[in-house]
GROMACS .gro file of C-alpha atoms in nm:
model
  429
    1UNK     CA    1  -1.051  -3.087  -0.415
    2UNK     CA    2  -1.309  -3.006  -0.116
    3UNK     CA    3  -1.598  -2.769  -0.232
    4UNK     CA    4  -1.844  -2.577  -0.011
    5UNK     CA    5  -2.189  -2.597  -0.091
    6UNK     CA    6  -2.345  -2.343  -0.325
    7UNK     CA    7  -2.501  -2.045  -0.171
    8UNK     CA    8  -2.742  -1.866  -0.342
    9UNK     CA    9  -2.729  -1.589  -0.201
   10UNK     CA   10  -2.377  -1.548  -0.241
   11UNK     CA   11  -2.321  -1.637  -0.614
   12UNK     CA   12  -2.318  -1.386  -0.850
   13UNK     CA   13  -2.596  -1.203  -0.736
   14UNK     CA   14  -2.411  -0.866  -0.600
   15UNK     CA   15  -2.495  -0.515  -0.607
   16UNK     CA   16  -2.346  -0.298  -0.856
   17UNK     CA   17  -1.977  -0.185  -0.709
   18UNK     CA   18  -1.879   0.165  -0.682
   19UNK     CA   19  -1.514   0.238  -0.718
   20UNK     CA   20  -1.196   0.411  -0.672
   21UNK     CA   21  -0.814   0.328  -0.625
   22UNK     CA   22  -0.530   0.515  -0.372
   23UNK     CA   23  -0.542   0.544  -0.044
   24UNK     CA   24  -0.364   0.418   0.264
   25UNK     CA   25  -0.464   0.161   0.572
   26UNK     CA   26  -0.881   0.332   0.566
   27UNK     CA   27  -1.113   0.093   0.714
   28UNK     CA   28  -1.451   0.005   0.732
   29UNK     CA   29  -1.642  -0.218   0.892
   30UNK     CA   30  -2.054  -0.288   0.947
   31UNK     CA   31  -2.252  -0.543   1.135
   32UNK     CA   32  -2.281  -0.676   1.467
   33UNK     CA   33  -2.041  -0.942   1.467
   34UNK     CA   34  -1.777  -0.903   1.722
   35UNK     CA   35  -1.492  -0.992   1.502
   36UNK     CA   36  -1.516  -0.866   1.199
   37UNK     CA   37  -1.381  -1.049   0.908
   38UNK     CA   38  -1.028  -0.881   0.776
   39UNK     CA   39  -0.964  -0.803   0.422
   40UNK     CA   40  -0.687  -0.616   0.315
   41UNK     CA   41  -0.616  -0.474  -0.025
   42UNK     CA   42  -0.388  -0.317  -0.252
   43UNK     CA   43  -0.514   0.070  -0.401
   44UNK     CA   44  -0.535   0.101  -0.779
   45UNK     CA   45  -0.607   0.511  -0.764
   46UNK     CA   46  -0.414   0.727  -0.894
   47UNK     CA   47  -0.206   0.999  -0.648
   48UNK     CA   48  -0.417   1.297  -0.613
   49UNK     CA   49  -0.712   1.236  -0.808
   50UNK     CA   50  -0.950   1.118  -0.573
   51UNK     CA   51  -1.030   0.808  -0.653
   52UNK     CA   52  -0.886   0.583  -0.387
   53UNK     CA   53  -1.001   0.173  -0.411
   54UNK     CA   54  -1.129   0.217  -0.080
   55UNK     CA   55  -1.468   0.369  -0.195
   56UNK     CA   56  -1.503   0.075  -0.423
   57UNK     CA   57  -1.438  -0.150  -0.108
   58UNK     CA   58  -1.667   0.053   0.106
   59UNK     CA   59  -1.988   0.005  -0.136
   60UNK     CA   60  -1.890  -0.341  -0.162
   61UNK     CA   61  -1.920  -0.414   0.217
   62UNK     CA   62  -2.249  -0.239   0.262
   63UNK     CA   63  -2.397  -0.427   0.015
   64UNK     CA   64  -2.289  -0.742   0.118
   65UNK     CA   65  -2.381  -0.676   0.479
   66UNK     CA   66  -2.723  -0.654   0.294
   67UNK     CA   67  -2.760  -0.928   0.217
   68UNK     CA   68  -2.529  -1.101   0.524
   69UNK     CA   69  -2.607  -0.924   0.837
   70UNK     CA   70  -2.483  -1.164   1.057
   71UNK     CA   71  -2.095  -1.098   0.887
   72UNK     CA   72  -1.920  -0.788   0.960
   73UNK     CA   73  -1.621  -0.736   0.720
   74UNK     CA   74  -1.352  -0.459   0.776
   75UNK     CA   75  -1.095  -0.345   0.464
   76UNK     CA   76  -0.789  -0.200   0.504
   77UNK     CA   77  -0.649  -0.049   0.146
   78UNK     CA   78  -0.285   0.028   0.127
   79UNK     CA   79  -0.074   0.173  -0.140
   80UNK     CA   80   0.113  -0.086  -0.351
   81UNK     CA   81   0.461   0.013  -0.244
   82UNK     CA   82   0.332  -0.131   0.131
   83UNK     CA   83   0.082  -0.350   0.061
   84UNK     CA   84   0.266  -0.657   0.017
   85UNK     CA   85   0.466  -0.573   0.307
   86UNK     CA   86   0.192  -0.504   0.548
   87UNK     CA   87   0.090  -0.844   0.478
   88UNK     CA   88   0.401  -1.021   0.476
   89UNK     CA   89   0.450  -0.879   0.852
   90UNK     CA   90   0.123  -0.976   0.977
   91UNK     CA   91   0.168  -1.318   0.891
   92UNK     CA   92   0.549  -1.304   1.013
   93UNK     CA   93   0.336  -1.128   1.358
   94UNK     CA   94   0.123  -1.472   1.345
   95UNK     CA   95  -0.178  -1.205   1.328
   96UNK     CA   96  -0.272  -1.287   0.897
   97UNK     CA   97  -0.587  -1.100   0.751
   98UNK     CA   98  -0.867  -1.331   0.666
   99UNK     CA   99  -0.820  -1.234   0.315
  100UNK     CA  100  -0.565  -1.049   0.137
  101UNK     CA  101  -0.574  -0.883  -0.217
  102UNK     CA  102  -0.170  -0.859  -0.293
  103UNK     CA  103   0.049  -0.971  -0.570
  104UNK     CA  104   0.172  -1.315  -0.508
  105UNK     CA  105   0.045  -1.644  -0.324
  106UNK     CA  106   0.252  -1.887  -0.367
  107UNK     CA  107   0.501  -1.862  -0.062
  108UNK     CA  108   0.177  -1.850   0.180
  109UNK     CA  109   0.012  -2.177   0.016
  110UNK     CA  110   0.404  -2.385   0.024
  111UNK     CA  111   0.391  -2.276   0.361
  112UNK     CA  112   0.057  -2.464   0.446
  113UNK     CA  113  -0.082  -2.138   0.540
  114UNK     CA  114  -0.381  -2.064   0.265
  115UNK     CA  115  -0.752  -2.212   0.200
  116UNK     CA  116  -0.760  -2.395  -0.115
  117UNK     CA  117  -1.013  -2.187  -0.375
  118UNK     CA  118  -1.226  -2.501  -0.366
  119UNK     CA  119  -1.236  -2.490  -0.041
  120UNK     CA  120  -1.412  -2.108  -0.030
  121UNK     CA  121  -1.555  -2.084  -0.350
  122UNK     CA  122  -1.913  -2.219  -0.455
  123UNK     CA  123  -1.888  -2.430  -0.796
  124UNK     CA  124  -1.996  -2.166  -1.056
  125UNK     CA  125  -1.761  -1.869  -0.922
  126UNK     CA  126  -1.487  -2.104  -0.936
  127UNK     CA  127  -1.584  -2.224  -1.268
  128UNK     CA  128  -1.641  -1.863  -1.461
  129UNK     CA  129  -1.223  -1.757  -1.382
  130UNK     CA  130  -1.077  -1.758  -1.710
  131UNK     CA  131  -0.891  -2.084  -1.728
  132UNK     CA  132  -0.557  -1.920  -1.830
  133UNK     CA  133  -0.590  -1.745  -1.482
  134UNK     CA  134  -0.725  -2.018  -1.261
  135UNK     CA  135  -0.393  -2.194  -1.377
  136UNK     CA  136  -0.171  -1.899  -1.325
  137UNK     CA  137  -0.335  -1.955  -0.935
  138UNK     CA  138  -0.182  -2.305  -0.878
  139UNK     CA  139   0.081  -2.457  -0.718
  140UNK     CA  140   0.140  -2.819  -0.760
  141UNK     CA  141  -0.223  -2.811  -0.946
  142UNK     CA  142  -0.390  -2.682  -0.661
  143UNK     CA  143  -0.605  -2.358  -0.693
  144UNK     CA  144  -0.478  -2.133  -0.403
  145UNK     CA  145  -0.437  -1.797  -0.603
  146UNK     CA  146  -0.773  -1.598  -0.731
  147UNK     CA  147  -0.732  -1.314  -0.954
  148UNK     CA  148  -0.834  -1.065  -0.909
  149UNK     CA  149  -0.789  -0.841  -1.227
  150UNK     CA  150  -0.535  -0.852  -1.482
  151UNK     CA  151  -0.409  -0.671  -1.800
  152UNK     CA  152  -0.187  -0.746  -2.109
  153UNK     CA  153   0.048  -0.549  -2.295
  154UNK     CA  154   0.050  -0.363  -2.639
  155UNK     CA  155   0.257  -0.139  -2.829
  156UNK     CA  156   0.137   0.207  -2.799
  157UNK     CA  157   0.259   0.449  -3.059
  158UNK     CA  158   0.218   0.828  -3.114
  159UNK     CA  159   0.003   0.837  -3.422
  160UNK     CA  160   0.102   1.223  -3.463
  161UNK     CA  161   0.483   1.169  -3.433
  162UNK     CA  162   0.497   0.836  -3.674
  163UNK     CA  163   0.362   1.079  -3.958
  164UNK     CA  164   0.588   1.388  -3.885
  165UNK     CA  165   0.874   1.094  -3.940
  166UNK     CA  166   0.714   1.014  -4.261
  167UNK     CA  167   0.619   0.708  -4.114
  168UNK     CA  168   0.219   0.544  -4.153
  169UNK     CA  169   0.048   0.593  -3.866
  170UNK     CA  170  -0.154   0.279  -3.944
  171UNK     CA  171   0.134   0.045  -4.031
  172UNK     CA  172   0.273   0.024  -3.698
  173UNK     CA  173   0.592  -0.228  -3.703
  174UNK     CA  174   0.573  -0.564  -3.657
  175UNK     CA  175   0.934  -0.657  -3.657
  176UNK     CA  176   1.196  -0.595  -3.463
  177UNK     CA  177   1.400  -0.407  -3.741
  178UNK     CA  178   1.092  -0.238  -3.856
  179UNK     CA  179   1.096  -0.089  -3.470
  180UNK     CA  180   1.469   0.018  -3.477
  181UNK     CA  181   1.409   0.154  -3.822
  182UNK     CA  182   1.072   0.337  -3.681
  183UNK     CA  183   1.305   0.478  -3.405
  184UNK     CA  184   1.575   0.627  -3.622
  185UNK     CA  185   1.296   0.783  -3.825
  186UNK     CA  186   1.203   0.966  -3.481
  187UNK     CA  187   1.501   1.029  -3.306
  188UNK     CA  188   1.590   1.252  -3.696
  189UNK     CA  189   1.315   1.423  -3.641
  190UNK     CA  190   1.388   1.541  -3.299
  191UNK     CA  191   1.146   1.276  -3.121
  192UNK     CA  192   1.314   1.299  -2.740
  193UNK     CA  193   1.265   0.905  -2.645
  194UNK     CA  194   1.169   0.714  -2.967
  195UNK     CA  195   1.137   0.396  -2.789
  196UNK     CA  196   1.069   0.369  -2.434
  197UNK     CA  197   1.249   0.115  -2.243
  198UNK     CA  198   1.207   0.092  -1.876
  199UNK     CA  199   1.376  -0.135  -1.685
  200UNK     CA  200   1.443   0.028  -1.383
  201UNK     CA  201   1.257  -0.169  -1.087
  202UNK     CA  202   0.922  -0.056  -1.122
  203UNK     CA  203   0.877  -0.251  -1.468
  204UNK     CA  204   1.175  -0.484  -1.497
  205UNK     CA  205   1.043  -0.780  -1.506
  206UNK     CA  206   0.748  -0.716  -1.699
  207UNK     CA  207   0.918  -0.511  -1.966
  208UNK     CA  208   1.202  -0.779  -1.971
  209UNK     CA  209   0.940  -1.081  -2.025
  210UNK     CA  210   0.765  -0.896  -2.320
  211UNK     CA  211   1.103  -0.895  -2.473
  212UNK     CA  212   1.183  -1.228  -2.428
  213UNK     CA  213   0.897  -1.309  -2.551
  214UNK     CA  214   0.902  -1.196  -2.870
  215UNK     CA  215   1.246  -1.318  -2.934
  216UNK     CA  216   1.136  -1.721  -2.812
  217UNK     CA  217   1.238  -1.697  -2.482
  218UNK     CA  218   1.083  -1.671  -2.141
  219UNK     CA  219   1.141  -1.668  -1.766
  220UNK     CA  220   1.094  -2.101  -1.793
  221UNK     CA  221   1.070  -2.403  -1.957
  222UNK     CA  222   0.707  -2.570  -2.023
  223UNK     CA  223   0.801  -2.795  -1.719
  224UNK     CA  224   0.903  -2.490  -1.471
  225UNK     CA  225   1.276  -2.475  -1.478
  226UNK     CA  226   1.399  -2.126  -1.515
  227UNK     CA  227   1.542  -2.008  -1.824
  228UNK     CA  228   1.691  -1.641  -1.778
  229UNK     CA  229   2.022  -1.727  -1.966
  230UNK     CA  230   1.854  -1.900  -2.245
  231UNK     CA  231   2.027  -1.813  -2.563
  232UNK     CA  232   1.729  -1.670  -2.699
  233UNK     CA  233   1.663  -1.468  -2.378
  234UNK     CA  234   2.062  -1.334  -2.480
  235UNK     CA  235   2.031  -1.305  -2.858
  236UNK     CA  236   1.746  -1.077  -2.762
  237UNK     CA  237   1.880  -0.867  -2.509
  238UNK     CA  238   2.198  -0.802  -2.735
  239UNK     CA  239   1.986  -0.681  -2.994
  240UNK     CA  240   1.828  -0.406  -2.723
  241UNK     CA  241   2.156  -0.315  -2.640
  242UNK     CA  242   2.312  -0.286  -2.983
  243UNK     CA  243   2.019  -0.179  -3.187
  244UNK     CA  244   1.799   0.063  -2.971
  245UNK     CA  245   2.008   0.167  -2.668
  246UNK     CA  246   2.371   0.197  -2.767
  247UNK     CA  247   2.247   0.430  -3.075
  248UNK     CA  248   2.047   0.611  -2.835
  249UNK     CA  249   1.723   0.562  -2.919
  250UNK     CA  250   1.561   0.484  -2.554
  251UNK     CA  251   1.541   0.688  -2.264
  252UNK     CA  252   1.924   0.779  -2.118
  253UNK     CA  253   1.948   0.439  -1.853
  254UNK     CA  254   1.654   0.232  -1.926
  255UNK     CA  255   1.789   0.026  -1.633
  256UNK     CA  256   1.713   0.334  -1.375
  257UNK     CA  257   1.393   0.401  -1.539
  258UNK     CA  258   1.043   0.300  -1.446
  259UNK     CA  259   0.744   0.271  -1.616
  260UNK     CA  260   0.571   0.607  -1.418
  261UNK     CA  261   0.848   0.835  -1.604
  262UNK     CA  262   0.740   0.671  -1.912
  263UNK     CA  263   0.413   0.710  -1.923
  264UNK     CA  264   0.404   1.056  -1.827
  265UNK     CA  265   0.639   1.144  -2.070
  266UNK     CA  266   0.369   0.956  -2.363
  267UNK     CA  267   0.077   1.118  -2.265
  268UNK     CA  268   0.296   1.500  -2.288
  269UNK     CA  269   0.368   1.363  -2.648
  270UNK     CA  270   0.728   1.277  -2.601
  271UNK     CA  271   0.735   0.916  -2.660
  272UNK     CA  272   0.733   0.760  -3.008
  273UNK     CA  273   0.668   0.394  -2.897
  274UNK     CA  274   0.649   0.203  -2.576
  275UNK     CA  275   0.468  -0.135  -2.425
  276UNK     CA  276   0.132  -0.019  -2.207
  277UNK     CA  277  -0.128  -0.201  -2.043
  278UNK     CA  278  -0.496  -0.037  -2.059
  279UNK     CA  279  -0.492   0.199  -1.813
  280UNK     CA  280  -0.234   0.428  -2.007
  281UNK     CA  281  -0.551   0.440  -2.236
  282UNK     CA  282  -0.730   0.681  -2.015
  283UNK     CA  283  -0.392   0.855  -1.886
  284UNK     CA  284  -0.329   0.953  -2.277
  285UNK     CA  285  -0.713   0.996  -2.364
  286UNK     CA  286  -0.676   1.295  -2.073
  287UNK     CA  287  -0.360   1.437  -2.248
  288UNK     CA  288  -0.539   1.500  -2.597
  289UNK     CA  289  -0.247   1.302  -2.715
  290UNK     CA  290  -0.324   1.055  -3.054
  291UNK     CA  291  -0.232   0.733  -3.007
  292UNK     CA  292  -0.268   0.382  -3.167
  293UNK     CA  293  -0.211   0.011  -3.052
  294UNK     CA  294  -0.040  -0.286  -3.234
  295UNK     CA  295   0.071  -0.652  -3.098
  296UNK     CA  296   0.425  -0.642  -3.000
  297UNK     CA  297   0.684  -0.699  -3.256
  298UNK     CA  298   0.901  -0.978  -3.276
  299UNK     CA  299   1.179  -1.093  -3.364
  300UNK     CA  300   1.050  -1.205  -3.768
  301UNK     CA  301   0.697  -1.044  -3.725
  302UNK     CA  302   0.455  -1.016  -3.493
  303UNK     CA  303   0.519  -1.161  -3.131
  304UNK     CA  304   0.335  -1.481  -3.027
  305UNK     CA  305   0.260  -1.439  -2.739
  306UNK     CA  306   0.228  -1.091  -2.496
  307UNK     CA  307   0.277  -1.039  -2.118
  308UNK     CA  308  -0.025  -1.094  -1.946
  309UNK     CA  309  -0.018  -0.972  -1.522
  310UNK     CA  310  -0.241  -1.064  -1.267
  311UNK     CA  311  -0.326  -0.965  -0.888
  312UNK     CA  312  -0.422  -1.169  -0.642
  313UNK     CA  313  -0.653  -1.293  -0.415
  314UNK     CA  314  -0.620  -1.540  -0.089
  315UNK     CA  315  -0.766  -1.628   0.252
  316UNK     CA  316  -0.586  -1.744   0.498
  317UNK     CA  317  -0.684  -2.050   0.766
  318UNK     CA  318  -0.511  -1.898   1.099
  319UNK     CA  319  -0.811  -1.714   1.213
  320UNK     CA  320  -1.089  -2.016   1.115
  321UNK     CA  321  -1.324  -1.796   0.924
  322UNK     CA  322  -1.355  -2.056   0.618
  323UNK     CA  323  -1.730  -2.027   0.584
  324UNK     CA  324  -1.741  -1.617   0.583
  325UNK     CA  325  -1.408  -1.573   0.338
  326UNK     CA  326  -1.618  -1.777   0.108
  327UNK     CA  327  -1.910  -1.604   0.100
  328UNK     CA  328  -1.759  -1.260   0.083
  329UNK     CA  329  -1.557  -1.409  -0.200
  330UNK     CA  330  -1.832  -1.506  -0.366
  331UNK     CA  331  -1.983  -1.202  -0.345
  332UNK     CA  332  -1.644  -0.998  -0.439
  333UNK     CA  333  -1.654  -1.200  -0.782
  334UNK     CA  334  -2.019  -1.196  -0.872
  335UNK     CA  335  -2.064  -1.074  -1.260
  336UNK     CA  336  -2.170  -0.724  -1.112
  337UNK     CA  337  -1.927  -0.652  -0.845
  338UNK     CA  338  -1.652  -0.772  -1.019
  339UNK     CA  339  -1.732  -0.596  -1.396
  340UNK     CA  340  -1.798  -0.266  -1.174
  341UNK     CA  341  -1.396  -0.270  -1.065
  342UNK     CA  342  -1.274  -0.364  -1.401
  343UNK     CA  343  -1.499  -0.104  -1.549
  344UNK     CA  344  -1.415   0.182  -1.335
  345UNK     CA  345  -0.999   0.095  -1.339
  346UNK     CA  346  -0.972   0.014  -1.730
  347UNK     CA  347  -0.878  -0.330  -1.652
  348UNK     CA  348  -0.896  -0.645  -1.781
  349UNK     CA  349  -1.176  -0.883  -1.540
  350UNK     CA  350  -1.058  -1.225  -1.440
  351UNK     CA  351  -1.410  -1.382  -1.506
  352UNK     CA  352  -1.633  -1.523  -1.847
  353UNK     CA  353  -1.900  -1.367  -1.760
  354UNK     CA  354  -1.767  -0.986  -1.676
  355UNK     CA  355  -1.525  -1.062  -1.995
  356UNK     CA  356  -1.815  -1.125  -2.187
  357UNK     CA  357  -1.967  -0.836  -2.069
  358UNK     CA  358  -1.727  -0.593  -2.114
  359UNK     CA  359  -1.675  -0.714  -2.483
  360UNK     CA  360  -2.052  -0.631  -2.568
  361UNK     CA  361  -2.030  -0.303  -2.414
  362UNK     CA  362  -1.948  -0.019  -2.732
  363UNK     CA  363  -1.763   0.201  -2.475
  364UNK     CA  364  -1.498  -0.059  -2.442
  365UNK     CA  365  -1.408  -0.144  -2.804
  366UNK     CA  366  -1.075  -0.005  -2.720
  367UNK     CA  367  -1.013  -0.276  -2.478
  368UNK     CA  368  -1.120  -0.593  -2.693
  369UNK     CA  369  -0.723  -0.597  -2.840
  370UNK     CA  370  -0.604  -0.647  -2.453
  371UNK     CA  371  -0.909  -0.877  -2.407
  372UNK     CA  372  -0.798  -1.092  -2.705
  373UNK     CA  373  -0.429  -1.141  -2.615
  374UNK     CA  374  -0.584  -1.221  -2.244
  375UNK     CA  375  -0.636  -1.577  -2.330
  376UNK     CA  376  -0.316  -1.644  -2.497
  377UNK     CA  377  -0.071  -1.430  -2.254
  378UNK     CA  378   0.203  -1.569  -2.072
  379UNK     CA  379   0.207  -1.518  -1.710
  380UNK     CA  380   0.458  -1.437  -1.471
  381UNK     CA  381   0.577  -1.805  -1.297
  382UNK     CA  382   0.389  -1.674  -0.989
  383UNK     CA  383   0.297  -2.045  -0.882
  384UNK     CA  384   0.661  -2.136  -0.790
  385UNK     CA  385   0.731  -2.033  -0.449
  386UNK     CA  386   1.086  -1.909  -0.557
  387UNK     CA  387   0.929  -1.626  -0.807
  388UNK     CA  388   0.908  -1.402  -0.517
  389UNK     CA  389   1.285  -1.340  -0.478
  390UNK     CA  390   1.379  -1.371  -0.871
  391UNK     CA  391   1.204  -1.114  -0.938
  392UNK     CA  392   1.278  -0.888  -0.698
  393UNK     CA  393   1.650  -0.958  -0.802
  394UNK     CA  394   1.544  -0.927  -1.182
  395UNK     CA  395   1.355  -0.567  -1.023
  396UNK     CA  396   1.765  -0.496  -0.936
  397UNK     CA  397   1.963  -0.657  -1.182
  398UNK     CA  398   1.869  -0.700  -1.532
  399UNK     CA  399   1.908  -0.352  -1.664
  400UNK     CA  400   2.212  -0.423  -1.635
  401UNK     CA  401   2.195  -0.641  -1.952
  402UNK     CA  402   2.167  -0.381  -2.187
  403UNK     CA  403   2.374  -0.123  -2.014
  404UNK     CA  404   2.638  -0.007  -2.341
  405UNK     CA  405   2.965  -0.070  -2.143
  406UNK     CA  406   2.803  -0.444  -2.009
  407UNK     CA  407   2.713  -0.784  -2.160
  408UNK     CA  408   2.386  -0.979  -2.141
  409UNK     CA  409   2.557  -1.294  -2.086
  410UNK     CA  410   2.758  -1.198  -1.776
  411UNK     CA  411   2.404  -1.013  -1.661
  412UNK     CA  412   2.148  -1.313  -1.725
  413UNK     CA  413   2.367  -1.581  -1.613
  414UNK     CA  414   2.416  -1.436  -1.245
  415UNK     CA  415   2.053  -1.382  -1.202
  416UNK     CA  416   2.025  -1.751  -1.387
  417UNK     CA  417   2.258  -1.897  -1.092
  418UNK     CA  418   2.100  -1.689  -0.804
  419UNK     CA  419   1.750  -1.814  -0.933
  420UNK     CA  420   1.850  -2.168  -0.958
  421UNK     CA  421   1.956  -2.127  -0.602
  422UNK     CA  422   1.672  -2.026  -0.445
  423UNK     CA  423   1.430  -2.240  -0.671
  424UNK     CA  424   1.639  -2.582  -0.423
  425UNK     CA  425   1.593  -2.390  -0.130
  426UNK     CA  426   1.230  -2.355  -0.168
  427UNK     CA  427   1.232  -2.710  -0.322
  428UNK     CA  428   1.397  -2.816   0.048
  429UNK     CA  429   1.139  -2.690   0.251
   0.00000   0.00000   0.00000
């Protein structure tokens, strides 16, 4: 793999980031340069609160021209309902950004279209992503993808509902019968969702994988080949249908239900249980609303493994700018730029040394759990150039599997068939 040189002044040596996360096609650009480098990112703020990624964006590009006078750099930030499509149709326009910040790679690099990260990064930036995530970046063992942050899942719980059921609030279940029976114990004492379930298209496939996961199962085999119709992936999703939804102890329709409704609905205290990531942390801490965490359960105790979701990172070679992507990138994941959007968003950094650092910090104790199933999550199959399209259909289809009046096997086996499908068209390019 080809590596540029180390540059000092690029490599971990950045300003402290402001930051925020919401806002829609802003941009900002400094320096003298008549073409400015493009960046485009996805917005992490929250609707009406202010705090839009684009001020996190802005302090980084000031402080990097800085240091680099001689690179301008403009940033577009767009909502994540366009931001993958904005940059799917300026590479369809043959007009790509220099870099992008969007949620998958791996189409771009099969299409000969993205810098490897050895190509941009220096040696210790590349070295300091946590290896689980450098993998998750690959295709065909080549490092195209860079996260850029990620999170895991836990089960959150309402600590004051569980004892109103007469259930311990520090005893959260670790089984999946130990959850049904924790739900019945709500739903008789008037809890309105004892377990949320959303797998309407917002969460689908994230919600979905957690599941499989703790029943053995998973999107693929060790070797790649998918796995949707597995007959663990179907023993488990009978037992969501027949234990938790058909007694109706999930939302009405987890299949037209995203994970926005949920969350809102735990942090008004309406929720007995659901799977979060960190930042419902700060959503509930602003409700007043006592919670607690616990590792998924599984199927005969506590799941092995959790969901763990990254965004990502590429540059793209149609405009030449090789040298400049990599020292803005460098710059982008120094210790101090890169901790200061983690901090900030309640999210999970992508690098040893801003994992480290968040760990010491006392303010973050709540995170370490997240931080600890980090390095043994299972990711998303993001490096196969198909994932793109199966997910989008499992986004559509697989609430479908626990609808009362459907089957799982009928459910998993179409999107099974439509995945194989695409996974030899991609293969025939």
């Amino acid at each position: 793999m080809e590596r540029r040189k180390f540059l000092g002044l690029a490599a971990a040596t950045g300003a402290a980031a402001g930051g925020a996360f919401t806002a829609a096609g802003c941009g900002t650009g400094t320096g003298t340069q008549s073409a400015a480098l493009k960046v485009v990112a996805a917005d992490y703020g929250e609707p009406g609160r202010g705090d839009s990624s684009q001020g996190y964006w802005d302090s980084l590009v000031r402080s990097f021209h800085n240091r680099h006078p001689g690179i301008a750099v403009d940033v577009e930030v767009y909502g994540w309902k366009d931001v993958d499509r904005k940059v799917a149709a300026m590479v369809a326009a043959g007009r790509p950004p220099d870099i992008a910040q969007i949620g998958a790679y791996a189409d771009f690099a099969a299409k000969g279209l993205l810098y490897r990260a050895g190509e941009l990064l220096s040696i210790p930036v590349q070295a300091d992503f946590l290896p689980p995530l450098a993998e998750a970046g690959e295709v065909r063992r080549v490092q195209y993808g860079m996260p850029f942050v990620a999170s895991t899942r836990l089960l959150f719980y309402n600590r004051t509902l569980f004892a109103r059921a007469g259930l311990d609030p520090d005893a959260p279940p670790r089984t999946w019968d130990q959850l049904a029976r924790a739900a019945e114990r709500l739903k008789a004492k008037g809890v309105k969702i004892p377990y949320g379930l959303p797998l309407g298209p917002e969460e689908a496939p994230a919600e979905a994988l957690m599941w499989m996961l703790s029943g053995g199962g998973a999107y693929t085999d060790k070797v790649g080949n998918y796995t949707i119709d597995a007959a663990a992936n179907i023993k488990t999703f009978n037992w969501l249908r027949d234990r938790l939804v058909r007694p109706k102890l999930t939302n009405h329709d987890p299949g037209g239900t995203d994970r926005k409704e949920l969350f809102d609905a735990f942090a008004r205290g309406e929720v007995g249980m659901l799977n979060g990531h960190p930042t419902l942390m700060k959503q509930v801490r602003r409700s007043g609303v006592k919670y607690g965490t616990a590792v998924p359960p599984g199927a005969d105790g506590p799941s092995g493994s959790t969901l763990g979701v990254a965004d990502w990172v590429m540059a793209f070679k149609e405009n030449g700018r090789r040298e400049e992507a990599g020292r803005f990138l460098d710059f982008l994941f120094g210790e101090r730029n890169h901790y200061g959007f983690a901090d900030r968003y309640d999210l999970l950094p992508v690098t040893t040394s801003a994992n480290d650092r968040m760990r010491e910090g006392r303010e973050h104790k709540p995170m370490r759990r997240f931080q600890d199933e980090l390095m043994n999550a299972e990711f998303y199959p993001v490096g196969k150039v198909s994932w793109a399209k199966v997910s989008a259909d499992v986004k559509r289809s697989i609430g479908k599997a626990v609808a009362p009046d459907t089957g799982p096997v009928g459910v998993l086996g179409a999107i099974q068939r439509r995945a194989e499908a695409r996974d030899s068209e991609a293969r025939a390019r």
